[in-house]
Amino acid sequence: MAETSLWIMAGAEDIVSSRFAVSPSDETVHLIAQLAHRRSTASPLLGRFTHRWGTIRDDPGVRALAALQREREGVDFTTPPPAGMGQSIQDDVAAMRASSLADARREIAYMIAGAPVAEEVATVLHAPDVLNRLADAIELAWDVLLRPDWPRVLAVLQRDVQHRAGRLVAHGWSAGLEDLHPKLSWEEGRIRVRDRGPQTVDLAGRGLLFVPSVFLAQGLAMSLDGPHRPWIRYPSRGTATLAETVSAPATLAPLIGAARARLLESLADPGSTTQLAGVLNSSLGAVGDHLKVLLDAGLVTRERVGRSVLYRRTELGDELIGGRRLS
C-alpha cells in the first residue's frame, strides 16, 4: 500500500508567525494516559510516578480523563492550545472550563462510542457540569503527579525550545524541523507529514504553534483545522535525563568537585541558571556560584539570547566531560 502524506504549505512569513509554548495540562493528561494504560511505548519515567498514581487512580474524574485518551488519539478540549512559554496550569484549566460544552460532548461521544465505560466514569462524562468535573480532575492529577517534578520538566522543555526556535529563525524550515520527528520533514518547499492525509493545508501566514512534550506517548500530534493557530505537539529533546539523577563523572569530581562536575555534565545543551537549577534540583544561588567558577576556569561560556543568559560548554569543557550530548 502506497504511503500517504499530509503536506503543509509554509512560507517565510509563517516562520515569523510561528510560536513555541508549553502546556502543563497537556503533560498531565498524557501522563495520566500512560499510567492508566501502561502503553508499550511508555517512557521509562513512569516508574517515578507509580506511587503517586496509586493515590488517585480510582478517582472517577481521573478515570474519565483516562477513558478519553486512546493510543493514537484523544479529545482536544481537555488540553486547549497554550498561549506561550509562561503558561500555567491555572491558565490551562481556565481555558478548559470556558470551552464549548456542545463541542466537548461531541468529542466525548466519539471517544466512548463502542467502548463501554464504568458507571462512575459515565456519570462524570454525562454530567451537566462535565467540563468543571474534568478540570477539577486535571488539577488533582497535576497537584499529585506532576507539580513536584514540574521545575525539572519545564527546564527540559525550555531548553528544547531554545534549541529549535533558534534553528528555525536562523536557518528556516528545514533546520527547524530537523530531528523533530521521523515522520516530519521539509521537502519540495513544503512540510511533509508521513502516514497522514492525503491532504494539503496552507498556513497562509498563520504559522505553527510548536508544543514540546515529555509524556506524549506516540510522539506526534497535531491539529491544523479549527479556530486556533495550527499546532504540532512533538517529543522534547533531553527527556531521558528526567529518568535519571545527573551524576558527577567519577574521574572529574575529584578535580573540580561533585556539584560542578554534575553541572558541567548537564550542559550537553545550553541552559540558563533557572533551567539548570530545575534539572539539578538545586538552588539558583548555588548554581550561579558554580557557574561563575566554571566560567572563570574557561569550561563554560555565556551569552545573552533574548531575555535569557545561556551557558554552554567550551571545547575544553567538552573534553573534560567526554563530549557527551543529550539524546
Tab-separated table of C-alpha atoms in Angstrom:
chain	number	residue	atom	x	y	z
A	1	MET	CA	0.000	0.000	0.000
A	2	ALA	CA	1.403	3.387	-1.008
A	3	GLU	CA	2.398	5.728	1.802
A	4	THR	CA	0.092	8.710	2.192
A	5	SER	CA	1.311	12.127	3.263
A	6	LEU	CA	-0.112	15.365	4.533
A	7	TRP	CA	1.519	18.451	3.021
A	8	ILE	CA	1.656	21.805	4.829
A	9	MET	CA	2.307	24.880	2.712
A	10	ALA	CA	4.573	27.127	4.799
A	11	GLY	CA	6.487	30.207	3.744
A	12	ALA	CA	8.929	32.638	5.310
A	13	GLU	CA	6.033	34.671	6.740
A	14	ASP	CA	4.886	31.577	8.612
A	15	ILE	CA	8.262	31.345	10.353
A	16	VAL	CA	7.723	34.856	11.709
A	17	SER	CA	4.227	33.920	12.884
A	18	SER	CA	5.221	30.589	14.457
A	19	ARG	CA	5.487	30.278	18.222
A	20	PHE	CA	6.626	27.744	20.823
A	21	ALA	CA	4.662	27.077	24.000
A	22	VAL	CA	4.359	24.625	26.887
A	23	SER	CA	1.177	23.107	28.291
A	24	PRO	CA	1.062	21.832	31.888
A	25	SER	CA	-2.404	20.327	31.347
A	26	ASP	CA	-1.266	18.568	28.181
A	27	GLU	CA	1.631	16.970	30.031
A	28	THR	CA	-0.699	15.998	32.877
A	29	VAL	CA	-3.283	14.356	30.618
A	30	HIS	CA	-0.662	12.442	28.613
A	31	LEU	CA	0.965	11.259	31.843
A	32	ILE	CA	-2.434	10.014	33.088
A	33	ALA	CA	-2.950	8.140	29.810
A	34	GLN	CA	0.427	6.437	30.031
A	35	LEU	CA	-0.025	5.454	33.669
A	36	ALA	CA	-3.604	4.246	33.194
A	37	HIS	CA	-2.987	2.228	30.037
A	38	ARG	CA	0.674	1.285	30.583
A	39	ARG	CA	1.367	1.545	26.876
A	40	SER	CA	4.287	-0.329	25.342
A	41	THR	CA	5.719	2.987	24.186
A	42	ALA	CA	5.581	4.435	27.694
A	43	SER	CA	8.520	6.462	28.901
A	44	PRO	CA	10.986	4.942	31.390
A	45	LEU	CA	9.994	7.916	33.509
A	46	LEU	CA	6.810	6.160	34.614
A	47	GLY	CA	8.438	4.311	37.486
A	48	ARG	CA	8.928	7.513	39.464
A	49	PHE	CA	5.179	8.251	39.312
A	50	THR	CA	3.837	4.805	40.266
A	51	HIS	CA	3.334	5.512	43.972
A	52	ARG	CA	1.708	8.895	43.357
A	53	TRP	CA	-0.580	7.363	40.737
A	54	GLY	CA	-1.816	4.791	43.231
A	55	THR	CA	-3.299	7.559	45.390
A	56	ILE	CA	-5.560	8.978	42.651
A	57	ARG	CA	-6.070	6.215	40.083
A	58	ASP	CA	-9.560	5.352	41.406
A	59	ASP	CA	-10.839	8.931	41.366
A	60	PRO	CA	-13.837	8.993	38.949
A	61	GLY	CA	-12.700	12.206	37.265
A	62	VAL	CA	-9.179	10.879	36.721
A	63	ARG	CA	-10.591	7.624	35.326
A	64	ALA	CA	-12.804	9.668	32.988
A	65	LEU	CA	-9.766	11.567	31.703
A	66	ALA	CA	-8.001	8.262	31.002
A	67	ALA	CA	-11.052	6.950	29.148
A	68	LEU	CA	-10.894	9.916	26.773
A	69	GLN	CA	-7.348	9.081	25.656
A	70	ARG	CA	-6.839	6.265	23.173
A	71	GLU	CA	-3.475	5.018	21.975
A	72	ARG	CA	-3.482	7.156	18.828
A	73	GLU	CA	-5.984	9.910	19.607
A	74	GLY	CA	-7.718	11.808	22.352
A	75	VAL	CA	-10.076	14.712	22.943
A	76	ASP	CA	-8.850	18.240	22.360
A	77	PHE	CA	-10.943	20.181	24.850
A	78	THR	CA	-9.012	18.899	27.895
A	79	THR	CA	-5.769	20.372	26.511
A	80	PRO	CA	-6.505	23.712	24.788
A	81	PRO	CA	-3.538	25.174	22.863
A	82	PRO	CA	-1.282	27.131	25.261
A	83	ALA	CA	-0.590	30.819	24.775
A	84	GLY	CA	3.162	30.783	25.364
A	85	MET	CA	6.139	29.608	27.369
A	86	GLY	CA	4.753	31.106	30.576
A	87	GLN	CA	1.559	29.026	30.524
A	88	SER	CA	0.438	27.849	33.967
A	89	ILE	CA	-1.883	25.043	34.983
A	90	GLN	CA	-4.346	27.740	36.090
A	91	ASP	CA	-4.315	29.232	32.574
A	92	ASP	CA	-4.924	25.808	31.046
A	93	VAL	CA	-7.750	24.866	33.373
A	94	ALA	CA	-9.478	28.242	32.976
A	95	ALA	CA	-9.409	27.825	29.176
A	96	MET	CA	-10.820	24.317	29.507
A	97	ARG	CA	-13.669	25.423	31.781
A	98	ALA	CA	-14.561	28.057	29.168
A	99	SER	CA	-14.648	25.516	26.319
A	100	SER	CA	-17.795	24.851	24.302
A	101	LEU	CA	-19.919	22.282	26.123
A	102	ALA	CA	-21.513	21.181	22.846
A	103	ASP	CA	-18.101	20.562	21.242
A	104	ALA	CA	-16.921	18.704	24.342
A	105	ARG	CA	-19.975	16.439	24.270
A	106	ARG	CA	-19.365	15.624	20.595
A	107	GLU	CA	-15.743	14.681	21.346
A	108	ILE	CA	-16.783	12.580	24.347
A	109	ALA	CA	-19.449	10.739	22.335
A	110	TYR	CA	-16.929	9.951	19.604
A	111	MET	CA	-14.270	8.670	22.014
A	112	ILE	CA	-16.539	6.338	24.002
A	113	ALA	CA	-18.615	5.071	21.062
A	114	GLY	CA	-18.361	1.280	21.035
A	115	ALA	CA	-16.181	1.344	24.151
A	116	PRO	CA	-18.346	0.925	27.264
A	117	VAL	CA	-17.095	2.732	30.356
A	118	ALA	CA	-17.652	2.053	34.034
A	119	GLU	CA	-20.749	3.539	35.642
A	120	GLU	CA	-18.735	6.017	37.749
A	121	VAL	CA	-16.908	7.223	34.630
A	122	ALA	CA	-20.147	7.535	32.654
A	123	THR	CA	-21.625	9.624	35.482
A	124	VAL	CA	-18.779	12.113	35.109
A	125	LEU	CA	-18.834	12.187	31.300
A	126	HIS	CA	-22.615	12.710	31.094
A	127	ALA	CA	-22.848	15.222	33.956
A	128	PRO	CA	-24.220	18.721	33.171
A	129	ASP	CA	-21.005	20.163	34.635
A	130	VAL	CA	-18.646	17.722	32.884
A	131	LEU	CA	-16.185	20.485	31.949
A	132	ASN	CA	-15.774	21.518	35.580
A	133	ARG	CA	-15.525	17.923	36.800
A	134	LEU	CA	-12.776	17.083	34.317
A	135	ALA	CA	-10.998	20.373	35.042
A	136	ASP	CA	-11.058	19.506	38.754
A	137	ALA	CA	-9.577	16.090	37.916
A	138	ILE	CA	-6.759	17.675	35.928
A	139	GLU	CA	-5.972	19.976	38.848
A	140	LEU	CA	-5.934	16.988	41.213
A	141	ALA	CA	-3.662	14.953	38.930
A	142	TRP	CA	-1.366	17.917	38.364
A	143	ASP	CA	-1.027	18.562	42.088
A	144	VAL	CA	-0.324	14.917	42.977
A	145	LEU	CA	1.603	13.671	39.936
A	146	LEU	CA	3.425	16.455	38.170
A	147	ARG	CA	3.714	19.548	40.348
A	148	PRO	CA	6.624	18.125	42.421
A	149	ASP	CA	8.645	17.461	39.242
A	150	TRP	CA	7.472	20.408	37.135
A	151	PRO	CA	10.628	22.551	37.568
A	152	ARG	CA	12.734	19.758	36.055
A	153	VAL	CA	10.199	19.001	33.307
A	154	LEU	CA	9.861	22.686	32.447
A	155	ALA	CA	13.637	23.097	32.285
A	156	VAL	CA	13.853	20.281	29.714
A	157	LEU	CA	11.033	21.791	27.644
A	158	GLN	CA	12.573	25.270	27.759
A	159	ARG	CA	15.942	24.009	26.577
A	160	ASP	CA	14.301	22.144	23.713
A	161	VAL	CA	12.529	25.332	22.642
A	162	GLN	CA	15.725	27.364	22.781
A	163	HIS	CA	17.430	24.827	20.534
A	164	ARG	CA	14.654	24.511	17.950
A	165	ALA	CA	13.436	28.111	17.864
A	166	GLY	CA	16.958	29.367	17.262
A	167	ARG	CA	17.439	26.983	14.347
A	168	LEU	CA	14.047	27.808	12.837
A	169	VAL	CA	14.597	31.557	12.908
A	170	ALA	CA	18.245	31.454	11.821
A	171	HIS	CA	18.117	28.737	9.153
A	172	GLY	CA	14.492	28.226	8.108
A	173	TRP	CA	12.048	25.356	7.991
A	174	SER	CA	14.492	22.607	7.028
A	175	ALA	CA	16.741	23.222	10.050
A	176	GLY	CA	13.819	23.915	12.394
A	177	LEU	CA	12.150	20.595	11.582
A	178	GLU	CA	15.332	18.512	11.593
A	179	ASP	CA	15.105	15.657	14.122
A	180	LEU	CA	11.750	16.931	15.397
A	181	HIS	CA	10.050	13.654	14.407
A	182	PRO	CA	10.861	10.917	11.853
A	183	LYS	CA	7.529	11.468	10.076
A	184	LEU	CA	8.112	15.204	9.697
A	185	SER	CA	10.393	16.732	7.047
A	186	TRP	CA	10.882	19.686	4.723
A	187	GLU	CA	10.570	18.582	1.104
A	188	GLU	CA	9.919	20.423	-2.158
A	189	GLY	CA	9.338	23.694	-0.328
A	190	ARG	CA	6.645	22.167	1.897
A	191	ILE	CA	6.308	20.414	5.254
A	192	ARG	CA	5.641	16.728	4.732
A	193	VAL	CA	3.904	14.612	7.387
A	194	ARG	CA	4.122	10.912	6.531
A	195	ASP	CA	1.285	8.475	7.263
A	196	ARG	CA	-1.259	11.300	7.379
A	197	GLY	CA	-3.645	12.629	4.766
A	198	PRO	CA	-3.713	12.661	1.823
A	199	GLN	CA	-4.360	16.349	2.368
A	200	THR	CA	-2.798	19.741	1.701
A	201	VAL	CA	-3.078	22.563	4.253
A	202	ASP	CA	-1.964	26.145	3.626
A	203	LEU	CA	-0.809	28.026	6.725
A	204	ALA	CA	-1.384	31.299	4.847
A	205	GLY	CA	0.742	33.339	7.230
A	206	ARG	CA	-0.773	31.902	10.428
A	207	GLY	CA	2.394	29.997	11.312
A	208	LEU	CA	2.524	26.947	13.557
A	209	LEU	CA	2.335	26.552	17.318
A	210	PHE	CA	5.015	24.070	18.411
A	211	VAL	CA	4.401	22.364	21.770
A	212	PRO	CA	7.193	20.085	23.046
A	213	SER	CA	6.112	17.212	25.274
A	214	VAL	CA	7.822	14.848	27.682
A	215	PHE	CA	4.893	12.442	28.044
A	216	LEU	CA	3.335	12.318	24.561
A	217	ALA	CA	3.282	8.548	24.041
A	218	GLN	CA	3.000	8.409	20.242
A	219	GLY	CA	5.493	11.204	19.689
A	220	LEU	CA	3.475	13.380	17.303
A	221	ALA	CA	0.041	15.011	17.482
A	222	MET	CA	-1.384	17.883	15.503
A	223	SER	CA	-4.456	19.940	14.766
A	224	LEU	CA	-4.470	22.021	11.605
A	225	ASP	CA	-8.168	22.960	11.490
A	226	GLY	CA	-10.444	24.933	13.751
A	227	PRO	CA	-10.326	28.401	15.314
A	228	HIS	CA	-6.907	28.009	16.923
A	229	ARG	CA	-3.494	28.543	15.384
A	230	PRO	CA	-2.454	25.230	13.763
A	231	TRP	CA	-0.379	23.314	16.304
A	232	ILE	CA	2.016	20.377	16.469
A	233	ARG	CA	2.952	18.513	19.649
A	234	TYR	CA	6.232	16.626	19.443
A	235	PRO	CA	8.682	14.780	21.740
A	236	SER	CA	11.088	17.047	23.570
A	237	ARG	CA	14.835	16.559	23.400
A	238	GLY	CA	16.563	15.613	26.651
A	239	THR	CA	13.613	13.698	28.092
A	240	ALA	CA	15.823	10.764	29.048
A	241	THR	CA	17.633	12.931	31.591
A	242	LEU	CA	14.444	13.178	33.660
A	243	ALA	CA	14.519	9.464	34.380
A	244	GLU	CA	17.988	9.762	35.793
A	245	THR	CA	19.758	11.612	38.544
A	246	VAL	CA	22.542	13.627	36.972
A	247	SER	CA	25.696	12.182	38.468
A	248	ALA	CA	29.182	13.559	38.544
A	249	PRO	CA	31.642	11.785	36.234
A	250	ALA	CA	33.820	9.723	38.563
A	251	THR	CA	37.140	10.968	37.180
A	252	LEU	CA	36.108	14.638	37.108
A	253	ALA	CA	34.502	15.061	40.536
A	254	PRO	CA	37.818	14.908	42.457
A	255	LEU	CA	39.233	17.597	40.174
A	256	ILE	CA	36.521	20.273	40.251
A	257	GLY	CA	34.075	18.970	42.870
A	258	ALA	CA	30.989	16.786	42.518
A	259	ALA	CA	28.472	19.654	42.214
A	260	ARG	CA	30.428	21.427	39.476
A	261	ALA	CA	31.034	18.160	37.642
A	262	ARG	CA	27.283	17.452	37.676
A	263	LEU	CA	26.613	20.954	36.398
A	264	LEU	CA	29.141	20.593	33.591
A	265	GLU	CA	27.624	17.203	32.696
A	266	SER	CA	24.154	18.747	32.439
A	267	LEU	CA	25.370	21.384	29.963
A	268	ALA	CA	25.303	18.999	26.995
A	269	ASP	CA	22.817	21.588	25.686
A	270	PRO	CA	22.957	25.295	26.590
A	271	GLY	CA	20.848	26.364	29.550
A	272	SER	CA	20.036	29.285	31.802
A	273	THR	CA	20.688	29.388	35.531
A	274	THR	CA	16.987	28.775	36.242
A	275	GLN	CA	16.791	25.799	33.884
A	276	LEU	CA	19.940	24.231	35.268
A	277	ALA	CA	18.671	24.664	38.819
A	278	GLY	CA	15.476	22.856	37.786
A	279	VAL	CA	17.296	19.967	36.134
A	280	LEU	CA	19.680	19.553	39.069
A	281	ASN	CA	17.061	20.239	41.755
A	282	SER	CA	19.390	22.832	43.244
A	283	SER	CA	19.085	26.449	44.373
A	284	LEU	CA	19.630	29.358	41.995
A	285	GLY	CA	22.343	30.764	44.246
A	286	ALA	CA	24.344	27.549	44.349
A	287	VAL	CA	24.106	27.031	40.583
A	288	GLY	CA	25.081	30.649	39.954
A	289	ASP	CA	28.163	30.339	42.189
A	290	HIS	CA	29.292	27.138	40.458
A	291	LEU	CA	28.741	28.618	37.006
A	292	LYS	CA	30.983	31.551	37.890
A	293	VAL	CA	33.793	29.170	38.849
A	294	LEU	CA	33.357	27.171	35.635
A	295	LEU	CA	33.248	30.407	33.638
A	296	ASP	CA	36.450	31.724	35.214
A	297	ALA	CA	38.126	28.363	34.504
A	298	GLY	CA	37.224	28.550	30.807
A	299	LEU	CA	34.985	25.465	30.960
A	300	VAL	CA	31.795	27.313	30.004
A	301	THR	CA	30.860	30.493	28.164
A	302	ARG	CA	27.757	32.620	28.440
A	303	GLU	CA	25.755	34.723	26.018
A	304	ARG	CA	22.537	36.682	26.096
A	305	VAL	CA	19.779	35.269	23.903
A	306	GLY	CA	16.682	37.463	24.083
A	307	ARG	CA	15.941	37.969	27.764
A	308	SER	CA	17.918	34.930	28.913
A	309	VAL	CA	21.596	34.390	29.630
A	310	LEU	CA	22.595	30.947	28.395
A	311	TYR	CA	25.634	28.966	29.478
A	312	ARG	CA	27.307	26.399	27.233
A	313	ARG	CA	30.351	24.203	27.493
A	314	THR	CA	33.553	25.247	25.781
A	315	GLU	CA	35.727	22.789	23.835
A	316	LEU	CA	37.788	22.350	26.998
A	317	GLY	CA	34.607	21.584	28.952
A	318	ASP	CA	33.591	19.032	26.312
A	319	GLU	CA	36.962	17.338	26.525
A	320	LEU	CA	36.799	17.109	30.307
A	321	ILE	CA	33.283	15.669	30.256
A	322	GLY	CA	33.916	13.301	27.393
A	323	GLY	CA	31.988	15.180	24.725
A	324	ARG	CA	28.587	13.702	25.663
A	325	ARG	CA	25.382	15.195	24.313
A	326	LEU	CA	21.705	14.852	25.214
A	327	SER	CA	19.767	12.221	23.298
